[in-house]
Structures are given as C-alpha cells and as structure tokens.
PDB file of C-alpha atoms and ligand atoms in Angstrom:
ATOM      1  CA  MET Q   1     142.289 122.444 -42.673  1.00 77.00           C
ATOM      2  CA  ASN Q   2     140.599 121.732 -39.387  1.00 83.00           C
ATOM      3  CA  PHE Q   3     136.716 122.190 -39.126  1.00 97.00           C
ATOM      4  CA  GLU Q   4     133.989 120.786 -36.560  1.00 97.00           C
ATOM      5  CA  ASN Q   5     131.390 120.037 -38.559  1.00 98.00           C
ATOM      6  CA  ILE Q   6     133.113 118.900 -41.958  1.00 98.00           C
ATOM      7  CA  LEU Q   7     135.734 116.638 -42.946  1.00 98.00           C
ATOM      8  CA  VAL Q   8     138.104 117.803 -46.015  1.00 98.00           C
ATOM      9  CA  SER Q   9     140.643 115.606 -47.544  1.00 97.00           C
ATOM     10  CA  ILE Q  10     142.681 115.658 -50.818  1.00 97.00           C
ATOM     11  CA  ASP Q  11     143.810 112.600 -52.676  1.00 97.00           C
ATOM     12  CA  ASN Q  12     145.128 112.389 -56.091  1.00 95.00           C
ATOM     13  CA  GLY Q  13     143.765 115.799 -57.411  1.00 96.00           C
ATOM     14  CA  ILE Q  14     140.323 115.128 -55.704  1.00 98.00           C
ATOM     15  CA  GLY Q  15     139.191 116.934 -52.794  1.00 98.00           C
ATOM     16  CA  GLN Q  16     136.634 115.341 -50.603  1.00 98.00           C
ATOM     17  CA  VAL Q  17     134.312 117.340 -48.302  1.00 98.00           C
ATOM     18  CA  THR Q  18     132.212 115.314 -45.948  1.00 98.00           C
ATOM     19  CA  ILE Q  19     129.726 116.939 -43.915  1.00 98.00           C
ATOM     20  CA  ASN Q  20     130.079 115.270 -40.502  1.00 98.00           C
ATOM     21  CA  ARG Q  21     126.907 115.734 -38.169  1.00 97.00           C
ATOM     22  CA  PRO Q  22     125.662 112.235 -38.483  1.00 96.00           C
ATOM     23  CA  SER Q  23     123.751 112.419 -35.159  1.00 96.00           C
ATOM     24  CA  LYS Q  24     121.570 115.358 -36.690  1.00 96.00           C
ATOM     25  CA  LEU Q  25     121.723 113.638 -39.988  1.00 98.00           C
ATOM     26  CA  ASN Q  26     124.119 115.988 -41.190  1.00 98.00           C
ATOM     27  CA  ALA Q  27     121.664 118.994 -40.895  1.00 97.00           C
ATOM     28  CA  LEU Q  28     123.182 122.370 -42.064  1.00 97.00           C
ATOM     29  CA  ASN Q  29     123.430 124.799 -39.247  1.00 96.00           C
ATOM     30  CA  LYS Q  30     125.059 128.156 -39.390  1.00 95.00           C
ATOM     31  CA  ALA Q  31     128.353 127.087 -38.496  1.00 97.00           C
ATOM     32  CA  THR Q  32     128.244 124.266 -40.965  1.00 98.00           C
ATOM     33  CA  ILE Q  33     127.551 126.533 -43.862  1.00 98.00           C
ATOM     34  CA  GLN Q  34     130.572 128.651 -43.088  1.00 98.00           C
ATOM     35  CA  GLU Q  35     132.744 125.974 -42.917  1.00 98.00           C
ATOM     36  CA  LEU Q  36     131.671 124.701 -46.251  1.00 98.00           C
ATOM     37  CA  HIS Q  37     132.268 127.883 -47.690  1.00 98.00           C
ATOM     38  CA  ASP Q  38     135.793 128.175 -46.158  1.00 98.00           C
ATOM     39  CA  ALA Q  39     136.378 124.592 -47.476  1.00 98.00           C
ATOM     40  CA  PHE Q  40     135.161 125.144 -50.989  1.00 98.00           C
ATOM     41  CA  GLU Q  41     137.253 128.484 -51.071  1.00 98.00           C
ATOM     42  CA  ASN Q  42     140.259 126.851 -50.039  1.00 98.00           C
ATOM     43  CA  LEU Q  43     139.660 123.835 -52.638  1.00 98.00           C
ATOM     44  CA  GLU Q  44     139.076 126.200 -55.302  1.00 98.00           C
ATOM     45  CA  ASN Q  45     142.202 128.162 -54.707  1.00 97.00           C
ATOM     46  CA  ASN Q  46     144.271 124.888 -54.444  1.00 97.00           C
ATOM     47  CA  ALA Q  47     145.934 124.051 -57.958  1.00 94.00           C
ATOM     48  CA  ALA Q  48     146.304 120.665 -57.009  1.00 95.00           C
ATOM     49  CA  VAL Q  49     142.590 119.995 -56.691  1.00 97.00           C
ATOM     50  CA  ARG Q  50     140.842 119.279 -59.955  1.00 97.00           C
ATOM     51  CA  VAL Q  51     137.565 117.908 -58.775  1.00 98.00           C
ATOM     52  CA  ILE Q  52     135.696 118.388 -55.399  1.00 98.00           C
ATOM     53  CA  ILE Q  53     133.071 115.467 -54.212  1.00 99.00           C
ATOM     54  CA  VAL Q  54     130.714 116.262 -51.580  1.00 98.00           C
ATOM     55  CA  THR Q  55     129.052 113.626 -49.434  1.00 98.00           C
ATOM     56  CA  GLY Q  56     127.432 113.115 -45.823  1.00 98.00           C
ATOM     57  CA  GLU Q  57     129.188 110.998 -43.205  1.00 98.00           C
ATOM     58  CA  GLY Q  58     127.522 107.847 -42.433  1.00 96.00           C
ATOM     59  CA  GLU Q  59     124.975 105.572 -44.326  1.00 96.00           C
ATOM     60  CA  LYS Q  60     121.798 107.220 -43.585  1.00 98.00           C
ATOM     61  CA  ALA Q  61     121.929 110.825 -44.686  1.00 98.00           C
ATOM     62  CA  PHE Q  62     123.550 113.170 -47.157  1.00 98.00           C
ATOM     63  CA  VAL Q  63     121.957 116.101 -45.463  1.00 98.00           C
ATOM     64  CA  ALA Q  64     118.600 116.159 -44.073  1.00 97.00           C
ATOM     65  CA  GLY Q  65     117.944 119.835 -44.380  1.00 96.00           C
ATOM     66  CA  ALA Q  66     118.624 123.189 -42.715  1.00 95.00           C
ATOM     67  CA  ASP Q  67     119.134 122.799 -39.190  1.00 94.00           C
ATOM     68  CA  ILE Q  68     115.316 123.543 -37.964  1.00 94.00           C
ATOM     69  CA  SER Q  69     116.558 124.167 -34.573  1.00 93.00           C
ATOM     70  CA  GLU Q  70     118.098 127.396 -35.721  1.00 94.00           C
ATOM     71  CA  PHE Q  71     115.385 128.894 -37.438  1.00 93.00           C
ATOM     72  CA  ALA Q  72     112.376 127.955 -35.449  1.00 92.00           C
ATOM     73  CA  GLU Q  73     111.971 131.399 -33.629  1.00 94.00           C
ATOM     74  CA  PHE Q  74     113.320 133.479 -36.609  1.00 95.00           C
ATOM     75  CA  SER Q  75     111.380 136.988 -37.707  1.00 96.00           C
ATOM     76  CA  VAL Q  76     110.542 137.910 -41.416  1.00 97.00           C
ATOM     77  CA  GLU Q  77     113.711 139.621 -41.493  1.00 97.00           C
ATOM     78  CA  GLU Q  78     115.809 137.050 -39.930  1.00 97.00           C
ATOM     79  CA  GLY Q  79     114.190 134.572 -42.047  1.00 96.00           C
ATOM     80  CA  ALA Q  80     114.930 136.561 -45.631  1.00 97.00           C
ATOM     81  CA  GLN Q  81     118.668 137.267 -44.335  1.00 97.00           C
ATOM     82  CA  LEU Q  82     119.154 133.566 -43.437  1.00 96.00           C
ATOM     83  CA  ALA Q  83     118.095 132.668 -47.090  1.00 97.00           C
ATOM     84  CA  ALA Q  84     120.231 135.308 -48.562  1.00 98.00           C
ATOM     85  CA  GLN Q  85     123.181 134.929 -46.673  1.00 97.00           C
ATOM     86  CA  GLY Q  86     122.995 131.073 -47.222  1.00 97.00           C
ATOM     87  CA  GLN Q  87     122.586 131.631 -51.156  1.00 98.00           C
ATOM     88  CA  GLU Q  88     125.745 133.591 -51.317  1.00 98.00           C
ATOM     89  CA  LEU Q  89     127.968 131.737 -49.074  1.00 98.00           C
ATOM     90  CA  LEU Q  90     127.325 128.457 -50.186  1.00 98.00           C
ATOM     91  CA  PHE Q  91     124.717 127.568 -52.915  1.00 98.00           C
ATOM     92  CA  ASP Q  92     125.599 130.154 -55.502  1.00 98.00           C
ATOM     93  CA  PHE Q  93     129.365 129.843 -54.328  1.00 98.00           C
ATOM     94  CA  VAL Q  94     129.478 126.375 -55.070  1.00 98.00           C
ATOM     95  CA  GLU Q  95     127.573 126.530 -58.580  1.00 98.00           C
ATOM     96  CA  LYS Q  96     129.817 129.030 -59.553  1.00 98.00           C
ATOM     97  CA  LEU Q  97     133.068 127.562 -58.804  1.00 98.00           C
ATOM     98  CA  ARG Q  98     135.416 126.821 -61.705  1.00 97.00           C
ATOM     99  CA  THR Q  99     136.554 123.345 -60.072  1.00 98.00           C
ATOM    100  CA  PRO Q 100     133.722 120.717 -60.998  1.00 98.00           C
ATOM    101  CA  VAL Q 101     131.944 119.726 -57.930  1.00 99.00           C
ATOM    102  CA  ILE Q 102     129.983 116.107 -58.033  1.00 99.00           C
ATOM    103  CA  ALA Q 103     127.378 115.651 -54.877  1.00 99.00           C
ATOM    104  CA  ALA Q 104     127.764 111.932 -53.888  1.00 99.00           C
ATOM    105  CA  VAL Q 105     124.391 111.555 -52.281  1.00 98.00           C
ATOM    106  CA  ASN Q 106     124.459 108.774 -49.847  1.00 98.00           C
ATOM    107  CA  GLY Q 107     121.139 108.663 -48.160  1.00 98.00           C
ATOM    108  CA  PHE Q 108     118.387 111.546 -47.412  1.00 98.00           C
ATOM    109  CA  ALA Q 109     118.984 114.679 -49.437  1.00 98.00           C
ATOM    110  CA  LEU Q 110     116.140 116.743 -47.990  1.00 98.00           C
ATOM    111  CA  GLY Q 111     115.422 120.426 -47.991  1.00 98.00           C
ATOM    112  CA  GLY Q 112     118.780 122.415 -47.872  1.00 98.00           C
ATOM    113  CA  GLY Q 113     120.414 119.071 -48.121  1.00 98.00           C
ATOM    114  CA  LEU Q 114     118.846 118.617 -51.806  1.00 98.00           C
ATOM    115  CA  GLU Q 115     119.391 122.247 -52.546  1.00 98.00           C
ATOM    116  CA  LEU Q 116     123.122 121.617 -51.718  1.00 98.00           C
ATOM    117  CA  ALA Q 117     123.320 118.691 -54.076  1.00 99.00           C
ATOM    118  CA  MET Q 118     121.488 120.796 -56.632  1.00 98.00           C
ATOM    119  CA  SER Q 119     124.120 123.477 -56.649  1.00 98.00           C
ATOM    120  CA  CYS Q 120     126.782 120.762 -57.261  1.00 98.00           C
ATOM    121  CA  HIS Q 121     127.643 120.438 -60.932  1.00 98.00           C
ATOM    122  CA  PHE Q 122     126.056 117.148 -61.195  1.00 98.00           C
ATOM    123  CA  ARG Q 123     124.870 114.243 -58.812  1.00 99.00           C
ATOM    124  CA  VAL Q 124     125.531 110.742 -58.125  1.00 99.00           C
ATOM    125  CA  ALA Q 125     123.292 108.720 -55.710  1.00 98.00           C
ATOM    126  CA  SER Q 126     123.270 105.648 -53.721  1.00 98.00           C
ATOM    127  CA  ASP Q 127     120.541 103.005 -54.035  1.00 98.00           C
ATOM    128  CA  ASN Q 128     119.017 104.070 -50.618  1.00 98.00           C
ATOM    129  CA  ALA Q 129     119.162 107.746 -51.168  1.00 98.00           C
ATOM    130  CA  LYS Q 130     115.724 109.650 -50.671  1.00 98.00           C
ATOM    131  CA  MET Q 131     115.032 113.157 -52.106  1.00 98.00           C
ATOM    132  CA  GLY Q 132     112.716 115.868 -51.452  1.00 98.00           C
ATOM    133  CA  LEU Q 133     111.759 119.491 -50.527  1.00 98.00           C
ATOM    134  CA  PRO Q 134     109.720 119.186 -47.531  1.00 98.00           C
ATOM    135  CA  GLU Q 135     109.585 122.910 -46.513  1.00 98.00           C
ATOM    136  CA  VAL Q 136     105.906 123.618 -47.043  1.00 98.00           C
ATOM    137  CA  SER Q 137     105.252 120.906 -44.482  1.00 98.00           C
ATOM    138  CA  LEU Q 138     107.107 123.477 -41.893  1.00 97.00           C
ATOM    139  CA  GLY Q 139     105.306 126.232 -43.246  1.00 97.00           C
ATOM    140  CA  VAL Q 140     108.129 127.864 -45.183  1.00 97.00           C
ATOM    141  CA  ILE Q 141     109.329 127.392 -48.991  1.00 98.00           C
ATOM    142  CA  PRO Q 142     112.549 126.252 -50.095  1.00 98.00           C
ATOM    143  CA  GLY Q 143     115.003 128.969 -49.340  1.00 98.00           C
ATOM    144  CA  TYR Q 144     118.401 127.949 -50.683  1.00 98.00           C
ATOM    145  CA  GLY Q 145     117.600 128.046 -54.341  1.00 98.00           C
ATOM    146  CA  GLY Q 146     115.366 125.096 -54.629  1.00 98.00           C
ATOM    147  CA  THR Q 147     112.505 126.829 -56.199  1.00 98.00           C
ATOM    148  CA  GLN Q 148     114.490 127.670 -58.960  1.00 98.00           C
ATOM    149  CA  ARG Q 149     117.223 124.790 -59.497  1.00 98.00           C
ATOM    150  CA  LEU Q 150     114.789 122.034 -58.989  1.00 98.00           C
ATOM    151  CA  PRO Q 151     112.642 123.147 -62.059  1.00 98.00           C
ATOM    152  CA  GLN Q 152     115.620 123.702 -64.011  1.00 97.00           C
ATOM    153  CA  LEU Q 153     116.809 120.097 -63.247  1.00 98.00           C
ATOM    154  CA  VAL Q 154     113.474 118.245 -63.509  1.00 98.00           C
ATOM    155  CA  GLY Q 155     110.951 120.439 -65.254  1.00 98.00           C
ATOM    156  CA  LYS Q 156     108.147 122.694 -63.484  1.00 98.00           C
ATOM    157  CA  GLY Q 157     105.533 120.162 -63.465  1.00 98.00           C
ATOM    158  CA  ARG Q 158     107.720 117.767 -61.330  1.00 98.00           C
ATOM    159  CA  ALA Q 159     109.106 120.424 -59.165  1.00 98.00           C
ATOM    160  CA  MET Q 160     105.638 121.790 -58.481  1.00 98.00           C
ATOM    161  CA  GLU Q 161     104.423 118.364 -57.493  1.00 98.00           C
ATOM    162  CA  MET Q 162     107.533 117.717 -55.081  1.00 98.00           C
ATOM    163  CA  ILE Q 163     107.478 121.246 -53.527  1.00 98.00           C
ATOM    164  CA  MET Q 164     103.566 121.124 -52.981  1.00 98.00           C
ATOM    165  CA  THR Q 165     103.242 117.754 -51.726  1.00 98.00           C
ATOM    166  CA  ALA Q 166     106.652 117.926 -49.438  1.00 98.00           C
ATOM    167  CA  GLY Q 167     107.242 114.018 -50.442  1.00 98.00           C
ATOM    168  CA  MET Q 168     110.483 112.109 -50.992  1.00 98.00           C
ATOM    169  CA  ILE Q 169     111.289 110.532 -54.216  1.00 98.00           C
ATOM    170  CA  ASP Q 170     113.626 107.369 -54.453  1.00 98.00           C
ATOM    171  CA  ALA Q 171     116.874 107.311 -56.166  1.00 98.00           C
ATOM    172  CA  GLU Q 172     115.649 105.496 -59.190  1.00 98.00           C
ATOM    173  CA  THR Q 173     112.756 108.165 -59.740  1.00 98.00           C
ATOM    174  CA  ALA Q 174     115.509 110.905 -58.938  1.00 98.00           C
ATOM    175  CA  LYS Q 175     117.305 109.161 -62.081  1.00 98.00           C
ATOM    176  CA  SER Q 176     114.124 109.033 -64.383  1.00 98.00           C
ATOM    177  CA  TYR Q 177     113.733 112.483 -63.553  1.00 98.00           C
ATOM    178  CA  GLY Q 178     117.443 113.681 -64.507  1.00 98.00           C
ATOM    179  CA  LEU Q 179     117.961 115.097 -60.913  1.00 98.00           C
ATOM    180  CA  VAL Q 180     120.863 112.477 -60.484  1.00 99.00           C
ATOM    181  CA  ASN Q 181     123.043 111.127 -63.411  1.00 98.00           C
ATOM    182  CA  HIS Q 182     123.735 107.444 -61.803  1.00 98.00           C
ATOM    183  CA  VAL Q 183     122.523 105.227 -59.085  1.00 98.00           C
ATOM    184  CA  VAL Q 184     124.863 102.723 -57.359  1.00 98.00           C
ATOM    185  CA  PRO Q 185     124.830 100.702 -54.421  1.00 98.00           C
ATOM    186  CA  GLN Q 186     125.820 102.733 -51.185  1.00 98.00           C
ATOM    187  CA  ALA Q 187     129.013 100.575 -51.058  1.00 97.00           C
ATOM    188  CA  GLU Q 188     130.228 101.783 -54.563  1.00 98.00           C
ATOM    189  CA  LEU Q 189     129.229 105.300 -54.309  1.00 98.00           C
ATOM    190  CA  LEU Q 190     132.508 107.086 -53.667  1.00 98.00           C
ATOM    191  CA  GLU Q 191     134.675 104.931 -56.046  1.00 98.00           C
ATOM    192  CA  PHE Q 192     131.935 105.213 -58.765  1.00 98.00           C
ATOM    193  CA  THR Q 193     132.023 108.887 -58.329  1.00 98.00           C
ATOM    194  CA  LYS Q 194     136.117 109.175 -58.204  1.00 98.00           C
ATOM    195  CA  GLY Q 195     135.966 107.133 -61.346  1.00 98.00           C
ATOM    196  CA  ILE Q 196     134.086 109.858 -63.005  1.00 98.00           C
ATOM    197  CA  ALA Q 197     136.306 112.435 -61.292  1.00 98.00           C
ATOM    198  CA  SER Q 198     139.287 110.523 -62.973  1.00 97.00           C
ATOM    199  CA  LYS Q 199     137.715 110.966 -66.183  1.00 98.00           C
ATOM    200  CA  ILE Q 200     137.294 114.806 -65.733  1.00 98.00           C
ATOM    201  CA  MET Q 201     140.955 115.145 -64.494  1.00 97.00           C
ATOM    202  CA  ARG Q 202     142.232 113.821 -67.876  1.00 95.00           C
ATOM    203  CA  ASN Q 203     140.715 117.096 -69.480  1.00 97.00           C
ATOM    204  CA  SER Q 204     141.840 120.885 -69.393  1.00 97.00           C
ATOM    205  CA  PRO Q 205     140.999 122.539 -66.032  1.00 97.00           C
ATOM    206  CA  SER Q 206     140.970 126.067 -67.521  1.00 96.00           C
ATOM    207  CA  ALA Q 207     138.519 125.056 -70.308  1.00 97.00           C
ATOM    208  CA  ILE Q 208     136.364 123.188 -67.756  1.00 98.00           C
ATOM    209  CA  GLY Q 209     136.148 126.114 -65.661  1.00 98.00           C
ATOM    210  CA  LYS Q 210     135.230 128.038 -68.672  1.00 98.00           C
ATOM    211  CA  ALA Q 211     132.625 125.440 -69.838  1.00 98.00           C
ATOM    212  CA  ILE Q 212     130.767 125.552 -66.323  1.00 98.00           C
ATOM    213  CA  LYS Q 213     130.557 129.410 -66.548  1.00 98.00           C
ATOM    214  CA  ALA Q 214     128.897 129.225 -70.142  1.00 98.00           C
ATOM    215  CA  VAL Q 215     126.482 126.380 -69.207  1.00 98.00           C
ATOM    216  CA  ASN Q 216     125.623 128.335 -66.196  1.00 97.00           C
ATOM    217  CA  ALA Q 217     124.815 131.370 -68.090  1.00 97.00           C
ATOM    218  CA  ASN Q 218     121.987 129.726 -69.867  1.00 96.00           C
ATOM    219  CA  TYR Q 219     120.161 129.740 -66.245  1.00 93.00           C
ATOM    220  CA  LYS Q 220     120.689 133.726 -65.710  1.00 90.00           C
ATOM    221  CA  HIS Q 221     118.328 135.924 -67.220  1.00 88.00           C
ATOM    222  CA  ASP Q 222     120.252 139.020 -67.218  1.00 92.00           C
ATOM    223  CA  VAL Q 223     123.212 137.326 -69.332  1.00 95.00           C
ATOM    224  CA  ASP Q 224     122.729 136.242 -73.041  1.00 97.00           C
ATOM    225  CA  GLY Q 225     124.520 132.504 -72.781  1.00 97.00           C
ATOM    226  CA  PHE Q 226     125.640 132.335 -76.024  1.00 97.00           C
ATOM    227  CA  ASP Q 227     127.463 135.575 -75.845  1.00 97.00           C
ATOM    228  CA  VAL Q 228     129.246 134.068 -72.561  1.00 98.00           C
ATOM    229  CA  GLU Q 229     129.944 131.165 -74.785  1.00 98.00           C
ATOM    230  CA  ILE Q 230     131.631 133.217 -77.518  1.00 98.00           C
ATOM    231  CA  ARG Q 231     133.834 135.266 -75.204  1.00 98.00           C
ATOM    232  CA  ASN Q 232     135.038 132.216 -73.219  1.00 98.00           C
ATOM    233  CA  PHE Q 233     135.397 130.085 -76.255  1.00 98.00           C
ATOM    234  CA  GLY Q 234     137.846 133.014 -77.243  1.00 98.00           C
ATOM    235  CA  LYS Q 235     139.779 133.273 -74.077  1.00 97.00           C
ATOM    236  CA  CYS Q 236     140.768 129.545 -74.121  1.00 96.00           C
ATOM    237  CA  PHE Q 237     142.944 130.358 -77.216  1.00 96.00           C
ATOM    238  CA  GLY Q 238     145.337 132.121 -74.855  1.00 95.00           C
ATOM    239  CA  THR Q 239     145.703 129.472 -72.171  1.00 95.00           C
ATOM    240  CA  GLU Q 240     148.701 126.956 -71.831  1.00 95.00           C
ATOM    241  CA  ASP Q 241     145.927 124.261 -71.642  1.00 95.00           C
ATOM    242  CA  PHE Q 242     144.828 125.098 -75.242  1.00 96.00           C
ATOM    243  CA  LYS Q 243     148.803 125.038 -76.488  1.00 95.00           C
ATOM    244  CA  GLU Q 244     149.305 121.563 -74.560  1.00 95.00           C
ATOM    245  CA  GLY Q 245     145.869 120.135 -75.729  1.00 96.00           C
ATOM    246  CA  THR Q 246     146.234 120.990 -79.525  1.00 96.00           C
ATOM    247  CA  THR Q 247     150.157 120.357 -79.720  1.00 96.00           C
ATOM    248  CA  ALA Q 248     149.526 116.802 -77.921  1.00 96.00           C
ATOM    249  CA  PHE Q 249     147.025 115.698 -80.510  1.00 96.00           C
ATOM    250  CA  LEU Q 250     149.134 116.708 -83.356  1.00 96.00           C
ATOM    251  CA  GLU Q 251     151.941 115.111 -81.842  1.00 97.00           C
ATOM    252  CA  LYS Q 252     149.914 111.944 -81.206  1.00 97.00           C
ATOM    253  CA  ARG Q 253     150.483 112.017 -77.467  1.00 96.00           C
ATOM    254  CA  LYS Q 254     148.636 112.274 -74.318  1.00 95.00           C
ATOM    255  CA  ALA Q 255     147.777 115.991 -72.995  1.00 95.00           C
ATOM    256  CA  SER Q 256     149.462 116.965 -69.702  1.00 94.00           C
ATOM    257  CA  PHE Q 257     147.049 119.893 -68.671  1.00 95.00           C
ATOM    258  CA  THR Q 258     148.255 122.310 -65.590  1.00 84.00           C
ATOM    259  CA  GLY Q 259     146.228 125.479 -65.635  1.00 70.00           C
ATOM    260  CA  LYS Q 260     142.901 125.785 -63.347  1.00 75.00           C
TER     261      LYS Q 260
HETATM  262  N1  COA J 301     117.249 119.806 -38.510  1.00 65.24           N
HETATM  263  C1  COA J 301     117.773 119.735 -37.376  1.00 65.24           C
HETATM  264  N2  COA J 301     117.844 118.369 -36.952  1.00 65.24           N
HETATM  265  C2  COA J 301     117.416 117.425 -37.710  1.00 65.24           C
HETATM  266  C3  COA J 301     117.084 117.722 -38.950  1.00 65.24           C
HETATM  267  C4  COA J 301     116.932 118.855 -39.393  1.00 65.24           C
HETATM  268  N3  COA J 301     116.582 119.300 -40.714  1.00 65.24           N
HETATM  269  N4  COA J 301     116.768 116.563 -39.441  1.00 65.24           N
HETATM  270  C5  COA J 301     117.079 115.440 -38.655  1.00 65.24           C
HETATM  271  N5  COA J 301     117.382 115.892 -37.566  1.00 65.24           N
HETATM  272  C6  COA J 301     117.794 115.332 -36.312  1.00 65.24           C
HETATM  273  C7  COA J 301     116.452 115.163 -35.440  1.00 65.24           C
HETATM  274  O1  COA J 301     115.965 116.252 -34.799  1.00 65.24           O
HETATM  275  C8  COA J 301     117.355 113.890 -34.531  1.00 65.24           C
HETATM  276  O2  COA J 301     117.969 114.486 -33.584  1.00 65.24           O
HETATM  277  P1  COA J 301     117.655 113.966 -32.061  1.00 65.24           P
HETATM  278  O3  COA J 301     118.294 112.669 -31.950  1.00 65.24           O
HETATM  279  O4  COA J 301     118.667 114.888 -30.996  1.00 65.24           O
HETATM  280  O5  COA J 301     116.420 114.106 -31.643  1.00 65.24           O
HETATM  281  C9  COA J 301     118.182 113.270 -35.432  1.00 65.24           C
HETATM  282  O6  COA J 301     118.717 114.172 -36.535  1.00 65.24           O
HETATM  283  C10 COA J 301     117.935 111.939 -36.058  1.00 65.24           C
HETATM  284  O7  COA J 301     116.736 112.323 -36.841  1.00 65.24           O
HETATM  285  P2  COA J 301     115.378 111.622 -36.748  1.00 65.24           P
HETATM  286  O8  COA J 301     114.028 112.408 -37.101  1.00 65.24           O
HETATM  287  O9  COA J 301     115.364 110.869 -35.310  1.00 65.24           O
HETATM  288  O10 COA J 301     115.636 110.172 -37.758  1.00 65.24           O
HETATM  289  P3  COA J 301     114.327 109.399 -38.489  1.00 65.24           P
HETATM  290  O11 COA J 301     115.094 108.249 -39.160  1.00 65.24           O
HETATM  291  O12 COA J 301     113.210 109.090 -37.751  1.00 65.24           O
HETATM  292  O13 COA J 301     114.029 110.347 -39.545  1.00 65.24           O
HETATM  293  C11 COA J 301     113.915 112.050 -41.446  1.00 65.24           C
HETATM  294  C12 COA J 301     114.637 110.882 -40.692  1.00 65.24           C
HETATM  295  C13 COA J 301     114.841 112.736 -42.238  1.00 65.24           C
HETATM  296  C14 COA J 301     112.634 111.500 -42.255  1.00 65.24           C
HETATM  297  C15 COA J 301     113.425 113.076 -40.286  1.00 65.24           C
HETATM  298  O14 COA J 301     114.933 113.208 -39.500  1.00 65.24           O
HETATM  299  C16 COA J 301     113.147 114.307 -40.652  1.00 65.24           C
HETATM  300  O15 COA J 301     111.908 114.273 -41.573  1.00 65.24           O
HETATM  301  N6  COA J 301     114.005 115.614 -40.760  1.00 65.24           N
HETATM  302  C17 COA J 301     113.610 117.063 -41.205  1.00 65.24           C
HETATM  303  C18 COA J 301     113.697 116.909 -42.802  1.00 65.24           C
HETATM  304  C19 COA J 301     113.104 118.355 -43.135  1.00 65.24           C
HETATM  305  O16 COA J 301     112.072 118.850 -43.159  1.00 65.24           O
HETATM  306  N7  COA J 301     114.061 119.029 -43.876  1.00 65.24           N
HETATM  307  C20 COA J 301     114.000 120.403 -44.311  1.00 65.24           C
HETATM  308  C21 COA J 301     114.295 121.345 -43.423  1.00 65.24           C
HETATM  309  S1  COA J 301     114.046 123.041 -44.007  1.00 65.24           S
END
C-alpha cells in the first residue's frame, strides 16, 4: 500500500498505520482522511491482520486536529458536509471495524486527533501526550464525533469542561479520567502497545469482532445492546473458532484460531 500522507506496515499480525505529516503536526486534511479510510479497509479485509495500531510520525504529535487551513473559508453547507463525510469515512468506520484498533497516542491529540483516538477501541498514551478538544477556541464545535464519544469515555461533566475551556489535559489526567488505559515513556509506547496486541492475538478473531459489535451497541440509542449480545453470542456457536477454542480447552492444548 502506497500513500502520500500515511505509512502502513504489517508485521506478525499487527497492522501499523502512522499518520505522516509531521511538519503539520499530522493534521488531518481531506486526502489523509481518505487514505486512512482506504488503509483501514484494506487491513480489515486482510485475514492475516489481527490487530491495528494507529500512531503519529515524530515525537511531538499524534494528530493536532483537522487541517484548519482547509476549512477556514467553508460555508454552512460545506461545514456540515465536512463533518458528515469525515464521520462516515473514518471515525464511525474505525469504531465499527471488527479488527481491534488501538491508538498509540504519542504527543498532541487535539480536535480531530483526539476524535480519531476516541474512535479507536482503546488508547495507550506516551507520557508527553496532551489531549483536548480546542474547537470552540476557533468558533466551531467538535464535528468528528467528539461531543458524543468524549462524554461516553470520561463522563458528561468532564467532557463539558474540556470542550468549553478548549484546554488540554496531560497523559496522567487522561488516564485518571479513563480516556487512556495506560501511560508509558514515549520510547516504549509502540513496544508496549504491541505487547497488548500480542495478548489480543491469542484469542479468537471472530469472537473479538462480535464482542466489539456488542459493546458498541451499548452506545447506540436505536438498538437494544442486550439483544445484539444475545444474537452475536449465538452466532459464535457456528464458527470454526468456537469449535477450535472449546476442543483445545478439553484437549488441554493451546487453541490455534484462524477466522476473522
Ligand atoms: N491544522 C493545520 N495546520 C496545523 C494544525 C492544524 N490543526 N496544527 C498544527 N499545524 C501546523 C502549524 O500551522 C505549523 O505549520 P507551519 O510551520 O507551516 O506554520 C506546524 O503545524 C507546527 O505547528 P506550530 O503551531 O508551529 O507548533 P507549536 O509547537 O507552536 O504548537 C500546537 C503546537 C498543537 C499547540 C498548535 O499547533 C495548535 O494549537 N494547533 C491547532 C490545534 C487545534 O486547534 N486543533 C483543532 C482543529 S479543529
């Protein structure tokens, strides 16, 4: 896969996507959003890829937001379209992938950058990371799902304060809020995240995909999450992974899973 704004590699079942515009602090322009969509779709459809890690190039930024230079002149209609297209192509798309996606937040994750990290299934941060939704300082609101996912992750009061003040929180505060699961020294961020990925890869990919779907259903108002859980629990019984997992347990050996 060859892209202009991102780097993609696959190693030992882990797909790594690195946003690669360090001179612009990896800001998300339209082209980068399209490339990220294409890369995620490709990795999702690759049976060999069991976990995806997303990070930013350089030591300073994960992603410092949507590219402000691209939308400064937009009209009301263009603004709405920007948010709708971005959500569909990238943010909702990532959240719904059946391949686990971990954000390795290696520096500033602001605006669309924090929104991208929040679309991932969970987050690990380096100790220098700073997170925030500064949109109201520019006269807009978060448009890539931030007003929805931040309260889901940190609670309404903290989300309101972060959004209204447009301020940044450091990695330890983010951890205490539940926004990131772990904070590690920057030099160890990728190895640490890959360690979590290895633990995930011991388990059934098809079951993990169904678990993601059921957990996500908890945050959708138009579906009954318990019902989604029941249906997906049932579907597991028809998979090769289920046969392998239960047989391996009974035969006292390590399971070898294939399906995604
Ligand atoms: N969109 C477009 N360009 C961006 C950007 C963004 N969101 N964030 C950073 N950049 C660019 C800067 O314009 C600058 O480019 P230049 O060298 O061509 O002038 C380059 O990245 C480096 O950023 P700079 O501001 O010089 O770095 P800094 O260390 O002084 O400040 C930040 C770092 C993150 C505090 C600052 O870049 C910032 O506030 N960025 C915008 C964050 C934001 O509001 N995001 C939400 C957008 S909706």
